[in-house]
Each structure stands twice: as structure tokens, then as C-alpha cells.
Amino acid sequence: MSAFVISVKENDKYKYTFEHSRGRTLLTSVEHPSINAVYATIDFLQQNFQITTILRYKTTSGKFYFKLAIEDNVYATSRKFNTAIRFNNAIEEVQKNFTTSEILDFSQDIFNDLVESNLQERET
């Protein structure tokens, strides 16, 4: 099953990626100022997916990519694909699973807290 993965960028802005069920990133969102904005955008896109437009592009080097948009607003851009088959498969994956995918929030570093906690326990 595909999933949305939320994370924090180095500039402290939030983003989500839409991951294929096999673990490959298909889409990366635009920056969001807060975690709530990311959740709101995902919810908005899932609720309005039927009016979403998939804009298709080809680079000068022959690679394919697409953007997810509603009206004039681009919400996410795909990775680049070397072949038309992979490109079309990615679009099919988005169309098939976008509205039902779960959200995985990795915006908080819970593991760092665990490591620090374990180090403090060892010192005592």
C-alpha cells in the first residue's frame, strides 16, 4: 500500500512525499510552514482528487515527470523517470491509491530522545 510520509526539511519547513508500495518516492510536495498545513493539504487533495490535474512533462534529456495540480496550484512534483512505462506506472499508482493511503508522520525525531535517554541511564 502506498503512503504519505511527512518530514521536516533542513530549513524547518515541512513536506510530504507520496511513496510507492515498494518504497520508491513518487511525489514530493511543496514546502509547508507547519505540520497542520501538511495534514490540511493532504486531506484537501484526497477529498478533491477527482478534480486534480496531472500535468505531464519531458525534460530535454528525455526523462519524464509530472505535477499534481488543482486549477493553477501545483501541490507536488514527481521524481524523474527514465522510461515512459515507469512514468505511466507511477501515474497509475497515484490515481489508484492516493485517496486511501495512510499518513506516516516522521516530522519528530523520537529516536534521538530514546538514544539520549539510554545514554543518561548508562551514566547513572
PDB file of C-alpha atoms in Angstrom:
ATOM      1  CA  MET A   1       0.000   0.000   0.000  1.00  0.00           C
ATOM      2  CA  SER A   2       1.255   3.465  -0.828  1.00  0.00           C
ATOM      3  CA  ALA A   3       1.727   6.041   1.924  1.00  0.00           C
ATOM      4  CA  PHE A   4       2.272   9.716   2.595  1.00  0.00           C
ATOM      5  CA  VAL A   5       5.467  10.319   4.570  1.00  0.00           C
ATOM      6  CA  ILE A   6       5.750  13.640   6.395  1.00  0.00           C
ATOM      7  CA  SER A   7       9.170  15.016   7.299  1.00  0.00           C
ATOM      8  CA  VAL A   8      10.965  18.239   8.193  1.00  0.00           C
ATOM      9  CA  LYS A   9      13.351  19.831   5.718  1.00  0.00           C
ATOM     10  CA  GLU A  10      16.671  21.366   6.744  1.00  0.00           C
ATOM     11  CA  ASN A  11      15.095  24.837   6.667  1.00  0.00           C
ATOM     12  CA  ASP A  12      12.493  23.740   9.282  1.00  0.00           C
ATOM     13  CA  LYS A  13       9.695  23.678   6.700  1.00  0.00           C
ATOM     14  CA  TYR A  14       7.511  20.592   6.350  1.00  0.00           C
ATOM     15  CA  LYS A  15       6.924  18.415   3.307  1.00  0.00           C
ATOM     16  CA  TYR A  16       5.315  15.132   2.412  1.00  0.00           C
ATOM     17  CA  THR A  17       6.303  12.520  -0.073  1.00  0.00           C
ATOM     18  CA  PHE A  18       3.975  10.009  -1.642  1.00  0.00           C
ATOM     19  CA  GLU A  19       5.716   6.647  -1.536  1.00  0.00           C
ATOM     20  CA  HIS A  20       5.014   3.670  -3.780  1.00  0.00           C
ATOM     21  CA  SER A  21       4.107   0.444  -2.015  1.00  0.00           C
ATOM     22  CA  ARG A  22       7.605  -0.803  -2.918  1.00  0.00           C
ATOM     23  CA  GLY A  23       9.249   2.131  -1.140  1.00  0.00           C
ATOM     24  CA  ARG A  24      10.124   4.434  -4.039  1.00  0.00           C
ATOM     25  CA  THR A  25       9.243   8.103  -3.779  1.00  0.00           C
ATOM     26  CA  LEU A  26       6.740   9.067  -6.465  1.00  0.00           C
ATOM     27  CA  LEU A  27       5.841  12.649  -5.460  1.00  0.00           C
ATOM     28  CA  THR A  28       7.339  15.356  -3.274  1.00  0.00           C
ATOM     29  CA  SER A  29       5.182  18.212  -2.059  1.00  0.00           C
ATOM     30  CA  VAL A  30       5.859  21.910  -1.980  1.00  0.00           C
ATOM     31  CA  GLU A  31       7.064  23.335   1.355  1.00  0.00           C
ATOM     32  CA  HIS A  32       4.573  23.905   4.149  1.00  0.00           C
ATOM     33  CA  PRO A  33       5.053  26.252   7.132  1.00  0.00           C
ATOM     34  CA  SER A  34       3.567  23.854   9.696  1.00  0.00           C
ATOM     35  CA  ILE A  35       2.633  20.238  10.278  1.00  0.00           C
ATOM     36  CA  ASN A  36      -1.028  21.252  10.359  1.00  0.00           C
ATOM     37  CA  ALA A  37      -0.683  22.742   6.882  1.00  0.00           C
ATOM     38  CA  VAL A  38       0.684  19.430   5.588  1.00  0.00           C
ATOM     39  CA  TYR A  39      -2.228  17.461   7.049  1.00  0.00           C
ATOM     40  CA  ALA A  40      -4.707  20.020   5.682  1.00  0.00           C
ATOM     41  CA  THR A  41      -3.177  19.811   2.194  1.00  0.00           C
ATOM     42  CA  ILE A  42      -3.217  16.007   2.144  1.00  0.00           C
ATOM     43  CA  ASP A  43      -6.826  15.988   3.347  1.00  0.00           C
ATOM     44  CA  PHE A  44      -7.800  18.617   0.758  1.00  0.00           C
ATOM     45  CA  LEU A  45      -6.151  16.670  -2.073  1.00  0.00           C
ATOM     46  CA  GLN A  46      -7.714  13.370  -1.014  1.00  0.00           C
ATOM     47  CA  GLN A  47     -11.170  14.942  -0.784  1.00  0.00           C
ATOM     48  CA  ASN A  48     -10.802  16.716  -4.140  1.00  0.00           C
ATOM     49  CA  PHE A  49      -8.766  14.178  -6.081  1.00  0.00           C
ATOM     50  CA  GLN A  50     -11.426  13.905  -8.793  1.00  0.00           C
ATOM     51  CA  ILE A  51     -10.656  17.495  -9.874  1.00  0.00           C
ATOM     52  CA  THR A  52      -6.887  17.065  -9.668  1.00  0.00           C
ATOM     53  CA  THR A  53      -4.942  17.521 -12.882  1.00  0.00           C
ATOM     54  CA  ILE A  54      -1.813  15.535 -13.654  1.00  0.00           C
ATOM     55  CA  LEU A  55       0.474  17.728 -15.734  1.00  0.00           C
ATOM     56  CA  ARG A  56       2.944  15.680 -17.796  1.00  0.00           C
ATOM     57  CA  TYR A  57       6.427  16.885 -18.734  1.00  0.00           C
ATOM     58  CA  LYS A  58       9.514  15.646 -20.526  1.00  0.00           C
ATOM     59  CA  THR A  59      12.977  17.101 -19.882  1.00  0.00           C
ATOM     60  CA  THR A  60      15.426  17.951 -22.634  1.00  0.00           C
ATOM     61  CA  SER A  61      17.407  14.848 -21.632  1.00  0.00           C
ATOM     62  CA  GLY A  62      14.342  12.665 -22.289  1.00  0.00           C
ATOM     63  CA  LYS A  63      13.234  11.986 -18.703  1.00  0.00           C
ATOM     64  CA  PHE A  64       9.580  12.110 -17.725  1.00  0.00           C
ATOM     65  CA  TYR A  65       7.942  13.712 -14.689  1.00  0.00           C
ATOM     66  CA  PHE A  66       4.547  15.040 -13.653  1.00  0.00           C
ATOM     67  CA  LYS A  67       2.988  17.575 -11.331  1.00  0.00           C
ATOM     68  CA  LEU A  68      -0.178  17.261  -9.278  1.00  0.00           C
ATOM     69  CA  ALA A  69      -2.313  20.400  -9.536  1.00  0.00           C
ATOM     70  CA  ILE A  70      -5.759  21.786  -8.918  1.00  0.00           C
ATOM     71  CA  GLU A  71      -6.548  24.790 -11.088  1.00  0.00           C
ATOM     72  CA  ASP A  72      -3.314  26.836 -11.131  1.00  0.00           C
ATOM     73  CA  ASN A  73      -1.921  25.484  -7.848  1.00  0.00           C
ATOM     74  CA  VAL A  74       0.818  22.837  -8.023  1.00  0.00           C
ATOM     75  CA  TYR A  75       0.859  20.689  -4.874  1.00  0.00           C
ATOM     76  CA  ALA A  76       3.535  18.103  -5.690  1.00  0.00           C
ATOM     77  CA  THR A  77       6.114  17.138  -8.294  1.00  0.00           C
ATOM     78  CA  SER A  78       7.148  13.612  -9.184  1.00  0.00           C
ATOM     79  CA  ARG A  79      10.634  12.253  -9.391  1.00  0.00           C
ATOM     80  CA  LYS A  80      12.148  11.862 -12.861  1.00  0.00           C
ATOM     81  CA  PHE A  81      11.535   8.619 -14.752  1.00  0.00           C
ATOM     82  CA  ASN A  82      13.836   7.148 -17.397  1.00  0.00           C
ATOM     83  CA  THR A  83      11.133   5.278 -19.324  1.00  0.00           C
ATOM     84  CA  ALA A  84       7.573   6.007 -20.374  1.00  0.00           C
ATOM     85  CA  ILE A  85       6.458   2.695 -18.840  1.00  0.00           C
ATOM     86  CA  ARG A  86       7.725   3.614 -15.358  1.00  0.00           C
ATOM     87  CA  PHE A  87       6.286   7.099 -15.772  1.00  0.00           C
ATOM     88  CA  ASN A  88       2.832   5.719 -16.650  1.00  0.00           C
ATOM     89  CA  ASN A  89       3.003   3.137 -13.856  1.00  0.00           C
ATOM     90  CA  ALA A  90       3.718   5.912 -11.349  1.00  0.00           C
ATOM     91  CA  ILE A  91       0.725   7.911 -12.546  1.00  0.00           C
ATOM     92  CA  GLU A  92      -1.456   4.801 -12.279  1.00  0.00           C
ATOM     93  CA  GLU A  93      -0.197   4.203  -8.715  1.00  0.00           C
ATOM     94  CA  VAL A  94      -1.084   7.765  -7.732  1.00  0.00           C
ATOM     95  CA  GLN A  95      -4.527   7.532  -9.333  1.00  0.00           C
ATOM     96  CA  LYS A  96      -5.246   4.168  -7.732  1.00  0.00           C
ATOM     97  CA  ASN A  97      -4.001   4.732  -4.158  1.00  0.00           C
ATOM     98  CA  PHE A  98      -3.801   8.477  -3.450  1.00  0.00           C
ATOM     99  CA  THR A  99      -7.188   8.788  -1.744  1.00  0.00           C
ATOM    100  CA  THR A 100      -6.809   5.731   0.501  1.00  0.00           C
ATOM    101  CA  SER A 101      -3.151   5.925   1.514  1.00  0.00           C
ATOM    102  CA  GLU A 102      -2.163   6.196   5.145  1.00  0.00           C
ATOM    103  CA  ILE A 103      -0.089   9.017   6.586  1.00  0.00           C
ATOM    104  CA  LEU A 104       3.225   8.325   8.313  1.00  0.00           C
ATOM    105  CA  ASP A 105       4.472  11.303  10.321  1.00  0.00           C
ATOM    106  CA  PHE A 106       8.261  11.327  10.713  1.00  0.00           C
ATOM    107  CA  SER A 107       8.450  15.049  11.445  1.00  0.00           C
ATOM    108  CA  GLN A 108       9.518  14.447  15.041  1.00  0.00           C
ATOM    109  CA  ASP A 109      12.772  12.707  15.916  1.00  0.00           C
ATOM    110  CA  ILE A 110      11.517  10.298  18.572  1.00  0.00           C
ATOM    111  CA  PHE A 111      14.565   8.073  18.235  1.00  0.00           C
ATOM    112  CA  ASN A 112      17.008  10.797  19.241  1.00  0.00           C
ATOM    113  CA  ASP A 113      15.130  11.150  22.537  1.00  0.00           C
ATOM    114  CA  LEU A 114      15.415   7.402  23.089  1.00  0.00           C
ATOM    115  CA  VAL A 115      19.162   7.439  22.442  1.00  0.00           C
ATOM    116  CA  GLU A 116      19.682  10.340  24.841  1.00  0.00           C
ATOM    117  CA  SER A 117      17.542   8.594  27.455  1.00  0.00           C
ATOM    118  CA  ASN A 118      19.563   5.381  27.135  1.00  0.00           C
ATOM    119  CA  LEU A 119      22.847   7.278  27.426  1.00  0.00           C
ATOM    120  CA  GLN A 120      21.677   9.025  30.580  1.00  0.00           C
ATOM    121  CA  GLU A 121      20.607   5.706  32.121  1.00  0.00           C
ATOM    122  CA  ARG A 122      24.018   4.193  31.417  1.00  0.00           C
ATOM    123  CA  GLU A 123      25.784   7.129  33.060  1.00  0.00           C
ATOM    124  CA  THR A 124      23.873   6.645  36.323  1.00  0.00           C
TER     125      THR A 124
END
